[in-house]
PDB file of N, CA and C in Angstrom:
ATOM      1  N   UNK J   1      45.640  78.400  34.753  1.00 83.00           N
ATOM      2  CA  UNK J   1      46.919  78.497  34.936  1.00 83.00           C
ATOM      3  C   UNK J   1      47.532  78.336  36.446  1.00 83.00           C
ATOM      4  N   UNK J   2      46.647  78.657  37.257  1.00 90.00           N
ATOM      5  CA  UNK J   2      47.214  78.442  38.903  1.00 90.00           C
ATOM      6  C   UNK J   2      47.213  77.024  39.101  1.00 90.00           C
ATOM      7  N   UNK J   3      46.347  76.274  38.501  1.00 90.00           N
ATOM      8  CA  UNK J   3      46.263  74.603  38.542  1.00 90.00           C
ATOM      9  C   UNK J   3      47.663  74.098  38.137  1.00 90.00           C
ATOM     10  N   UNK J   4      48.244  74.586  36.911  1.00 87.00           N
ATOM     11  CA  UNK J   4      49.414  74.132  36.392  1.00 87.00           C
ATOM     12  C   UNK J   4      50.532  74.450  37.474  1.00 87.00           C
ATOM     13  N   UNK J   5      50.664  75.929  37.959  1.00 90.00           N
ATOM     14  CA  UNK J   5      51.446  76.254  38.804  1.00 90.00           C
ATOM     15  C   UNK J   5      51.495  75.521  39.978  1.00 90.00           C
ATOM     16  N   UNK J   6      50.394  75.061  40.530  1.00 89.00           N
ATOM     17  CA  UNK J   6      50.320  74.398  41.771  1.00 89.00           C
ATOM     18  C   UNK J   6      50.816  72.957  41.767  1.00 89.00           C
ATOM     19  N   UNK J   7      50.347  72.521  40.532  1.00 86.00           N
ATOM     20  CA  UNK J   7      51.094  70.958  40.230  1.00 86.00           C
ATOM     21  C   UNK J   7      52.475  71.017  40.323  1.00 86.00           C
ATOM     22  N   UNK J   8      53.163  72.244  39.396  1.00 85.00           N
ATOM     23  CA  UNK J   8      54.319  72.190  39.437  1.00 85.00           C
ATOM     24  C   UNK J   8      55.178  72.455  40.797  1.00 85.00           C
ATOM     25  N   UNK J   9      54.595  72.990  41.664  1.00 89.00           N
ATOM     26  CA  UNK J   9      55.075  73.066  43.003  1.00 89.00           C
ATOM     27  C   UNK J   9      54.895  71.736  44.088  1.00 89.00           C
ATOM     28  N   UNK J  10      54.203  71.026  43.250  1.00 86.00           N
ATOM     29  CA  UNK J  10      53.963  69.695  44.070  1.00 86.00           C
ATOM     30  C   UNK J  10      52.493  69.582  44.794  1.00 86.00           C
ATOM     31  N   UNK J  11      51.838  70.678  44.800  1.00 88.00           N
ATOM     32  CA  UNK J  11      50.394  70.744  45.441  1.00 88.00           C
ATOM     33  C   UNK J  11      49.372  70.186  44.518  1.00 88.00           C
ATOM     34  N   UNK J  12      49.580  68.788  44.582  1.00 86.00           N
ATOM     35  CA  UNK J  12      48.689  68.164  43.349  1.00 86.00           C
ATOM     36  C   UNK J  12      47.294  68.289  43.772  1.00 86.00           C
ATOM     37  N   UNK J  13      47.134  68.046  45.154  1.00 89.00           N
ATOM     38  CA  UNK J  13      45.622  67.950  45.357  1.00 89.00           C
ATOM     39  C   UNK J  13      44.894  69.350  45.364  1.00 89.00           C
ATOM     40  N   UNK J  14      45.672  70.478  45.685  1.00 92.00           N
ATOM     41  CA  UNK J  14      45.028  71.636  45.282  1.00 92.00           C
ATOM     42  C   UNK J  14      45.086  71.978  43.549  1.00 92.00           C
ATOM     43  N   UNK J  15      45.828  71.292  43.059  1.00 90.00           N
ATOM     44  CA  UNK J  15      45.814  71.612  41.550  1.00 90.00           C
ATOM     45  C   UNK J  15      44.502  70.777  40.978  1.00 90.00           C
ATOM     46  N   UNK J  16      44.358  69.943  41.500  1.00 90.00           N
ATOM     47  CA  UNK J  16      43.010  68.905  41.014  1.00 90.00           C
ATOM     48  C   UNK J  16      41.945  69.820  41.155  1.00 90.00           C
ATOM     49  N   UNK J  17      41.823  70.391  42.378  1.00 94.00           N
ATOM     50  CA  UNK J  17      40.673  71.330  42.913  1.00 94.00           C
ATOM     51  C   UNK J  17      40.461  72.495  42.095  1.00 94.00           C
ATOM     52  N   UNK J  18      41.435  73.092  41.638  1.00 95.00           N
ATOM     53  CA  UNK J  18      41.393  74.252  40.638  1.00 95.00           C
ATOM     54  C   UNK J  18      41.202  73.846  39.355  1.00 95.00           C
ATOM     55  N   UNK J  19      41.486  72.629  38.847  1.00 94.00           N
ATOM     56  CA  UNK J  19      41.051  72.125  37.568  1.00 94.00           C
ATOM     57  C   UNK J  19      39.610  71.896  37.534  1.00 94.00           C
ATOM     58  N   UNK J  20      39.202  71.326  38.802  1.00 95.00           N
ATOM     59  CA  UNK J  20      37.798  70.891  38.764  1.00 95.00           C
ATOM     60  C   UNK J  20      36.983  72.105  38.783  1.00 95.00           C
ATOM     61  N   UNK J  21      37.273  73.193  39.548  1.00 96.00           N
ATOM     62  CA  UNK J  21      36.485  74.467  39.558  1.00 96.00           C
ATOM     63  C   UNK J  21      36.489  75.030  38.159  1.00 96.00           C
ATOM     64  N   UNK J  22      37.801  75.134  37.604  1.00 95.00           N
ATOM     65  CA  UNK J  22      37.932  75.678  36.113  1.00 95.00           C
ATOM     66  C   UNK J  22      36.971  74.791  34.982  1.00 95.00           C
ATOM     67  N   UNK J  23      36.934  73.533  35.260  1.00 96.00           N
ATOM     68  CA  UNK J  23      35.985  72.843  34.189  1.00 96.00           C
ATOM     69  C   UNK J  23      34.646  73.034  34.528  1.00 96.00           C
ATOM     70  N   UNK J  24      34.170  73.125  35.784  1.00 97.00           N
ATOM     71  CA  UNK J  24      33.022  73.219  36.049  1.00 97.00           C
ATOM     72  C   UNK J  24      32.224  74.848  35.623  1.00 97.00           C
ATOM     73  N   UNK J  25      33.388  75.648  35.751  1.00 96.00           N
ATOM     74  CA  UNK J  25      32.907  76.905  35.336  1.00 96.00           C
ATOM     75  C   UNK J  25      32.717  77.145  33.937  1.00 96.00           C
ATOM     76  N   UNK J  26      33.743  76.516  33.145  1.00 96.00           N
ATOM     77  CA  UNK J  26      33.662  76.481  31.573  1.00 96.00           C
ATOM     78  C   UNK J  26      32.266  75.772  31.167  1.00 96.00           C
ATOM     79  N   UNK J  27      32.204  74.726  32.124  1.00 96.00           N
ATOM     80  CA  UNK J  27      30.877  73.994  31.527  1.00 96.00           C
ATOM     81  C   UNK J  27      29.515  74.787  31.841  1.00 96.00           C
ATOM     82  N   UNK J  28      29.549  75.182  33.019  1.00 97.00           N
ATOM     83  CA  UNK J  28      28.094  76.140  33.244  1.00 97.00           C
ATOM     84  C   UNK J  28      27.976  77.170  32.453  1.00 97.00           C
ATOM     85  N   UNK J  29      29.274  77.830  31.770  1.00 97.00           N
ATOM     86  CA  UNK J  29      29.096  79.011  30.913  1.00 97.00           C
ATOM     87  C   UNK J  29      28.438  78.691  29.521  1.00 97.00           C
ATOM     88  N   UNK J  30      28.662  77.342  29.288  1.00 96.00           N
ATOM     89  CA  UNK J  30      28.313  76.956  27.984  1.00 96.00           C
ATOM     90  C   UNK J  30      29.287  77.078  26.877  1.00 96.00           C
ATOM     91  N   UNK J  31      30.530  77.228  27.355  1.00 96.00           N
ATOM     92  CA  UNK J  31      31.817  77.410  26.467  1.00 96.00           C
ATOM     93  C   UNK J  31      32.224  76.095  26.237  1.00 96.00           C
ATOM     94  N   UNK J  32      31.943  75.417  25.188  1.00 96.00           N
ATOM     95  CA  UNK J  32      32.420  74.183  25.005  1.00 96.00           C
ATOM     96  C   UNK J  32      33.995  74.172  24.785  1.00 96.00           C
ATOM     97  N   UNK J  33      34.473  75.134  23.963  1.00 97.00           N
ATOM     98  CA  UNK J  33      35.800  75.028  23.614  1.00 97.00           C
ATOM     99  C   UNK J  33      36.783  75.415  24.951  1.00 97.00           C
ATOM    100  N   UNK J  34      36.435  76.214  25.651  1.00 95.00           N
ATOM    101  CA  UNK J  34      37.009  76.389  26.819  1.00 95.00           C
ATOM    102  C   UNK J  34      37.008  75.028  27.729  1.00 95.00           C
ATOM    103  N   UNK J  35      35.819  74.654  27.972  1.00 96.00           N
ATOM    104  CA  UNK J  35      35.827  73.278  28.804  1.00 96.00           C
ATOM    105  C   UNK J  35      36.783  72.217  28.124  1.00 96.00           C
ATOM    106  N   UNK J  36      36.899  72.006  27.057  1.00 96.00           N
ATOM    107  CA  UNK J  36      37.672  71.146  26.385  1.00 96.00           C
ATOM    108  C   UNK J  36      39.147  71.525  26.493  1.00 96.00           C
ATOM    109  N   UNK J  37      39.645  72.665  26.449  1.00 94.00           N
ATOM    110  CA  UNK J  37      40.827  73.221  26.711  1.00 94.00           C
ATOM    111  C   UNK J  37      41.378  73.057  28.227  1.00 94.00           C
ATOM    112  N   UNK J  38      40.420  72.995  29.021  1.00 94.00           N
ATOM    113  CA  UNK J  38      40.850  72.891  30.667  1.00 94.00           C
ATOM    114  C   UNK J  38      40.856  71.508  30.797  1.00 94.00           C
ATOM    115  N   UNK J  39      40.095  70.646  30.256  1.00 94.00           N
ATOM    116  CA  UNK J  39      40.231  69.175  30.313  1.00 94.00           C
ATOM    117  C   UNK J  39      41.394  68.541  29.573  1.00 94.00           C
ATOM    118  N   UNK J  40      41.759  69.261  28.602  1.00 93.00           N
ATOM    119  CA  UNK J  40      43.079  68.695  27.803  1.00 93.00           C
ATOM    120  C   UNK J  40      44.277  69.357  28.701  1.00 93.00           C
ATOM    121  N   UNK J  41      44.310  70.330  28.918  1.00 91.00           N
ATOM    122  CA  UNK J  41      45.343  70.959  29.947  1.00 91.00           C
ATOM    123  C   UNK J  41      45.524  70.096  31.313  1.00 91.00           C
ATOM    124  N   UNK J  42      44.546  69.773  31.859  1.00 90.00           N
ATOM    125  CA  UNK J  42      44.691  68.849  32.996  1.00 90.00           C
ATOM    126  C   UNK J  42      45.192  67.616  32.729  1.00 90.00           C
ATOM    127  N   UNK J  43      44.594  66.966  31.767  1.00 90.00           N
ATOM    128  CA  UNK J  43      45.311  65.526  31.349  1.00 90.00           C
ATOM    129  C   UNK J  43      46.916  65.812  31.004  1.00 90.00           C
ATOM    130  N   UNK J  44      47.215  66.741  30.267  1.00 87.00           N
ATOM    131  CA  UNK J  44      48.550  67.010  30.079  1.00 87.00           C
ATOM    132  C   UNK J  44      49.329  67.212  30.973  1.00 87.00           C
ATOM    133  N   UNK J  45      48.901  67.931  31.875  1.00 85.00           N
ATOM    134  CA  UNK J  45      49.853  68.191  33.292  1.00 85.00           C
ATOM    135  C   UNK J  45      50.006  66.830  34.011  1.00 85.00           C
ATOM    136  N   UNK J  46      48.673  66.023  34.118  1.00 78.00           N
ATOM    137  CA  UNK J  46      48.944  64.873  34.805  1.00 78.00           C
ATOM    138  C   UNK J  46      49.717  63.816  34.325  1.00 78.00           C
ATOM    139  N   UNK J  47      49.773  63.757  32.802  1.00 79.00           N
ATOM    140  CA  UNK J  47      50.501  62.576  32.373  1.00 79.00           C
ATOM    141  C   UNK J  47      51.840  63.026  31.883  1.00 79.00           C
ATOM    142  N   UNK J  48      52.307  64.249  31.646  1.00 68.00           N
ATOM    143  CA  UNK J  48      53.537  64.404  31.122  1.00 68.00           C
ATOM    144  C   UNK J  48      54.391  65.587  31.867  1.00 68.00           C
ATOM    145  N   UNK J  49      53.949  66.196  32.848  1.00 60.00           N
ATOM    146  CA  UNK J  49      54.656  67.190  33.566  1.00 60.00           C
ATOM    147  C   UNK J  49      54.899  66.684  35.074  1.00 60.00           C
ATOM    148  N   UNK J  50      56.060  66.557  35.307  1.00 56.00           N
ATOM    149  CA  UNK J  50      56.428  66.047  36.715  1.00 56.00           C
ATOM    150  C   UNK J  50      56.696  67.431  37.342  1.00 56.00           C
ATOM    151  N   UNK J  51      56.228  67.562  38.887  1.00 53.00           N
ATOM    152  CA  UNK J  51      56.415  68.707  39.654  1.00 53.00           C
ATOM    153  C   UNK J  51      58.005  68.870  39.605  1.00 53.00           C
ATOM    154  N   UNK J  52      58.219  70.234  39.829  1.00 59.00           N
ATOM    155  CA  UNK J  52      59.451  70.707  39.845  1.00 59.00           C
ATOM    156  C   UNK J  52      60.019  70.523  41.049  1.00 59.00           C
ATOM    157  N   UNK J  53      61.350  70.295  41.250  1.00 63.00           N
ATOM    158  CA  UNK J  53      61.747  69.903  42.581  1.00 63.00           C
ATOM    159  C   UNK J  53      62.691  71.368  42.983  1.00 63.00           C
ATOM    160  N   UNK J  54      62.721  71.790  44.122  1.00 63.00           N
ATOM    161  CA  UNK J  54      63.459  72.779  44.509  1.00 63.00           C
ATOM    162  C   UNK J  54      64.966  72.640  44.427  1.00 63.00           C
ATOM    163  N   UNK J  55      65.899  73.697  44.176  1.00 61.00           N
ATOM    164  CA  UNK J  55      67.462  73.275  43.761  1.00 61.00           C
ATOM    165  C   UNK J  55      67.957  72.784  45.131  1.00 61.00           C
TER     166      UNK J  55
END
């Protein structure tokens, strides 16, 4: 969730780092469903969600 917020704030490099950490942790834990969820959320954020711009 932190990665999504960082992306929304325009901190894309930091968001990618957080997604990578979450993906690695899920993979190392052996939780395939969580790993798939993290990867899917990352793909959705990168492809469909533009960063929010301050008013």
